[in-house]
Amino acid sequence: MAVRDIVNYSDPQLRKKSRVVTEFNSRLYKLLDDMYDTMLKADGVGLAAPQVGILRKVFVIDTGDVFIEAINPRICGINGSQIGMEGCLSVEGVNCEVKRPMRVLAEYQDRYGELVRKELSGLDARAYCHELDHLDGVLFYDREYSEEQAQ
Ligand code: CO
């Protein structure tokens, strides 16, 4: 395992769409292990592969409540909403309010390619949505919550 460099928000890689993972092999395991180490070292709750310069649909989350290694993730259902502060390991020193679903039905593959379905709520749902956005080249401040959205 190793800690990788986290790319900064100015890096164009962060604006690209990630590709589907088709091979569940030792290279993927190494990426996941490294991403976990990198996330812990940076004291974050989530990290997406584009943040370490890899344009693949992979992210890790550890909120203390749940630990997820998500490969080819998507959202099958949403419920409710929450407005709360977000930050990002690629955007140091910036936080803003973002509106997210309160609950999501997450579907992804684990590191062995097995399909997983999991209901997430609160911070877990927020982290999942934030990391999923990274795979589409979207950063949290693109979704900054404004008063107009409340009306
Ligand atoms: Co982020």
Short mmCIF file of C-alpha atoms and ligand atoms in Angstrom, two decimals:
data_model
loop_
_atom_site.label_atom_id
_atom_site.label_comp_id
_atom_site.label_asym_id
_atom_site.label_seq_id
_atom_site.Cartn_x
_atom_site.Cartn_y
_atom_site.Cartn_z
CA MET A 1 0.00 0.00 0.00
CA ALA A 2 1.10 3.52 -0.66
CA VAL A 3 -0.05 7.08 -0.39
CA ARG A 4 -0.59 8.71 -3.78
CA ASP A 5 -0.60 12.40 -4.68
CA ILE A 6 -4.02 14.06 -4.69
CA VAL A 7 -4.57 16.30 -7.70
CA ASN A 8 -5.69 19.88 -7.24
CA TYR A 9 -8.99 21.33 -8.52
CA SER A 10 -7.13 23.17 -11.30
CA ASP A 11 -6.11 19.83 -12.86
CA PRO A 12 -8.18 19.17 -16.05
CA GLN A 13 -8.32 15.46 -15.11
CA LEU A 14 -10.91 16.36 -12.47
CA ARG A 15 -13.27 17.63 -15.19
CA LYS A 16 -13.23 14.47 -17.30
CA LYS A 17 -15.62 11.54 -17.23
CA SER A 18 -14.26 8.31 -15.81
CA ARG A 19 -14.44 5.01 -17.66
CA VAL A 20 -16.13 1.79 -16.57
CA VAL A 21 -13.98 -0.81 -14.81
CA THR A 22 -14.06 -4.17 -16.59
CA GLU A 23 -11.14 -5.99 -14.98
CA PHE A 24 -11.23 -6.89 -11.30
CA ASN A 25 -7.60 -7.78 -10.77
CA SER A 26 -4.58 -7.06 -8.58
CA ARG A 27 -4.09 -3.71 -10.28
CA LEU A 28 -7.57 -2.66 -9.08
CA TYR A 29 -6.90 -3.98 -5.55
CA LYS A 30 -3.68 -1.96 -5.43
CA LEU A 31 -5.52 1.17 -6.57
CA LEU A 32 -8.23 0.66 -3.90
CA ASP A 33 -5.67 0.01 -1.15
CA ASP A 34 -3.63 3.05 -2.14
CA MET A 35 -6.73 5.22 -2.32
CA TYR A 36 -7.74 4.14 1.17
CA ASP A 37 -4.29 4.98 2.56
CA THR A 38 -4.31 8.30 0.72
CA MET A 39 -7.75 9.19 2.09
CA LEU A 40 -6.76 8.32 5.67
CA LYS A 41 -3.51 10.28 5.46
CA ALA A 42 -5.42 13.32 4.19
CA ASP A 43 -8.06 12.86 6.91
CA GLY A 44 -10.92 12.68 4.41
CA VAL A 45 -14.16 10.66 4.37
CA GLY A 46 -14.05 9.90 0.66
CA LEU A 47 -11.75 9.81 -2.34
CA ALA A 48 -12.45 9.18 -6.03
CA ALA A 49 -9.98 7.69 -8.51
CA PRO A 50 -9.77 10.87 -10.67
CA GLN A 51 -8.38 12.61 -7.57
CA VAL A 52 -5.29 10.41 -7.85
CA GLY A 53 -5.20 10.87 -11.62
CA ILE A 54 -6.97 7.64 -12.60
CA LEU A 55 -10.04 8.12 -14.81
CA ARG A 56 -11.88 4.99 -13.71
CA LYS A 57 -15.26 4.61 -11.99
CA VAL A 58 -13.89 3.86 -8.54
CA PHE A 59 -14.21 5.55 -5.17
CA VAL A 60 -13.77 4.81 -1.49
CA ILE A 61 -15.74 6.16 1.46
CA ASP A 62 -15.15 5.79 5.17
CA THR A 63 -17.43 7.96 7.25
CA GLY A 64 -16.83 5.96 10.41
CA ASP A 65 -20.38 4.71 9.96
CA VAL A 66 -19.85 2.91 6.65
CA PHE A 67 -16.85 1.76 4.63
CA ILE A 68 -17.48 1.39 0.93
CA GLU A 69 -15.29 0.46 -2.01
CA ALA A 70 -17.47 1.32 -4.98
CA ILE A 71 -16.71 0.22 -8.52
CA ASN A 72 -19.00 1.29 -11.38
CA PRO A 73 -21.36 2.96 -8.88
CA ARG A 74 -24.76 4.44 -9.56
CA ILE A 75 -27.85 5.63 -7.73
CA CYS A 76 -31.06 3.61 -8.14
CA GLY A 77 -33.32 5.74 -5.98
CA ILE A 78 -33.38 8.87 -3.87
CA ASN A 79 -35.55 10.17 -1.06
CA GLY A 80 -35.80 13.47 0.78
CA SER A 81 -33.16 16.17 0.81
CA GLN A 82 -30.52 17.73 3.07
CA ILE A 83 -28.55 20.95 2.87
CA GLY A 84 -25.10 20.88 4.43
CA MET A 85 -21.50 21.97 4.17
CA GLU A 86 -19.09 20.09 1.93
CA GLY A 87 -15.42 20.19 1.22
CA CYS A 88 -13.06 18.16 -0.93
CA LEU A 89 -9.50 16.90 -0.62
CA SER A 90 -8.79 18.41 -4.07
CA VAL A 91 -10.12 21.83 -3.07
CA GLU A 92 -8.26 22.83 0.06
CA GLY A 93 -9.73 25.54 2.25
CA VAL A 94 -13.07 25.82 0.45
CA ASN A 95 -16.41 24.76 1.88
CA CYS A 96 -19.91 25.54 0.73
CA GLU A 97 -23.47 24.35 1.21
CA VAL A 98 -24.74 21.68 -1.17
CA LYS A 99 -28.20 20.17 -1.41
CA ARG A 100 -28.18 16.38 -1.58
CA PRO A 101 -30.74 13.61 -1.17
CA MET A 102 -31.25 12.53 2.46
CA ARG A 103 -31.33 8.89 1.39
CA VAL A 104 -29.97 7.07 -1.64
CA LEU A 105 -30.25 3.53 -2.83
CA ALA A 106 -26.69 2.86 -3.98
CA GLU A 107 -25.71 0.14 -6.40
CA TYR A 108 -22.10 -0.71 -7.18
CA GLN A 109 -19.68 -3.59 -7.58
CA ASP A 110 -17.22 -4.56 -4.87
CA ARG A 111 -13.55 -5.25 -5.60
CA TYR A 112 -14.39 -8.80 -6.71
CA GLY A 113 -17.05 -7.63 -9.16
CA GLU A 114 -20.01 -8.69 -6.99
CA LEU A 115 -23.05 -6.42 -7.24
CA VAL A 116 -23.93 -4.65 -3.99
CA ARG A 117 -27.09 -2.70 -3.16
CA LYS A 118 -27.03 -0.52 -0.07
CA GLU A 119 -29.30 2.10 1.46
CA LEU A 120 -27.39 5.13 2.69
CA SER A 121 -28.60 8.16 4.60
CA GLY A 122 -27.31 11.43 6.04
CA LEU A 123 -23.55 11.91 5.75
CA ASP A 124 -23.15 8.52 4.09
CA ALA A 125 -25.59 9.52 1.32
CA ARG A 126 -23.88 12.91 0.98
CA ALA A 127 -20.43 11.34 0.65
CA TYR A 128 -21.70 8.83 -1.93
CA CYS A 129 -23.22 11.61 -4.08
CA HIS A 130 -20.09 13.77 -3.77
CA GLU A 131 -17.79 10.95 -4.88
CA LEU A 132 -20.15 9.86 -7.66
CA ASP A 133 -20.03 13.42 -9.02
CA HIS A 134 -16.23 13.17 -9.29
CA LEU A 135 -16.66 10.33 -11.79
CA ASP A 136 -18.65 12.72 -14.02
CA GLY A 137 -16.15 15.56 -13.67
CA VAL A 138 -18.40 17.50 -11.31
CA LEU A 139 -17.02 19.30 -8.24
CA PHE A 140 -19.08 20.10 -5.16
CA TYR A 141 -19.00 23.88 -5.62
CA ASP A 142 -20.64 23.45 -9.05
CA ARG A 143 -23.69 22.56 -6.96
CA GLU A 144 -23.38 25.35 -4.39
CA TYR A 145 -26.75 25.82 -2.71
CA SER A 146 -28.38 29.21 -3.18
CA GLU A 147 -31.53 30.81 -1.79
CA GLU A 148 -33.14 30.70 -5.26
CA GLN A 149 -33.07 26.91 -5.09
CA ALA A 150 -35.21 27.07 -1.96
CA GLN A 151 -38.10 28.69 -3.84
CO CO B 1 -14.21 15.52 -3.53
#
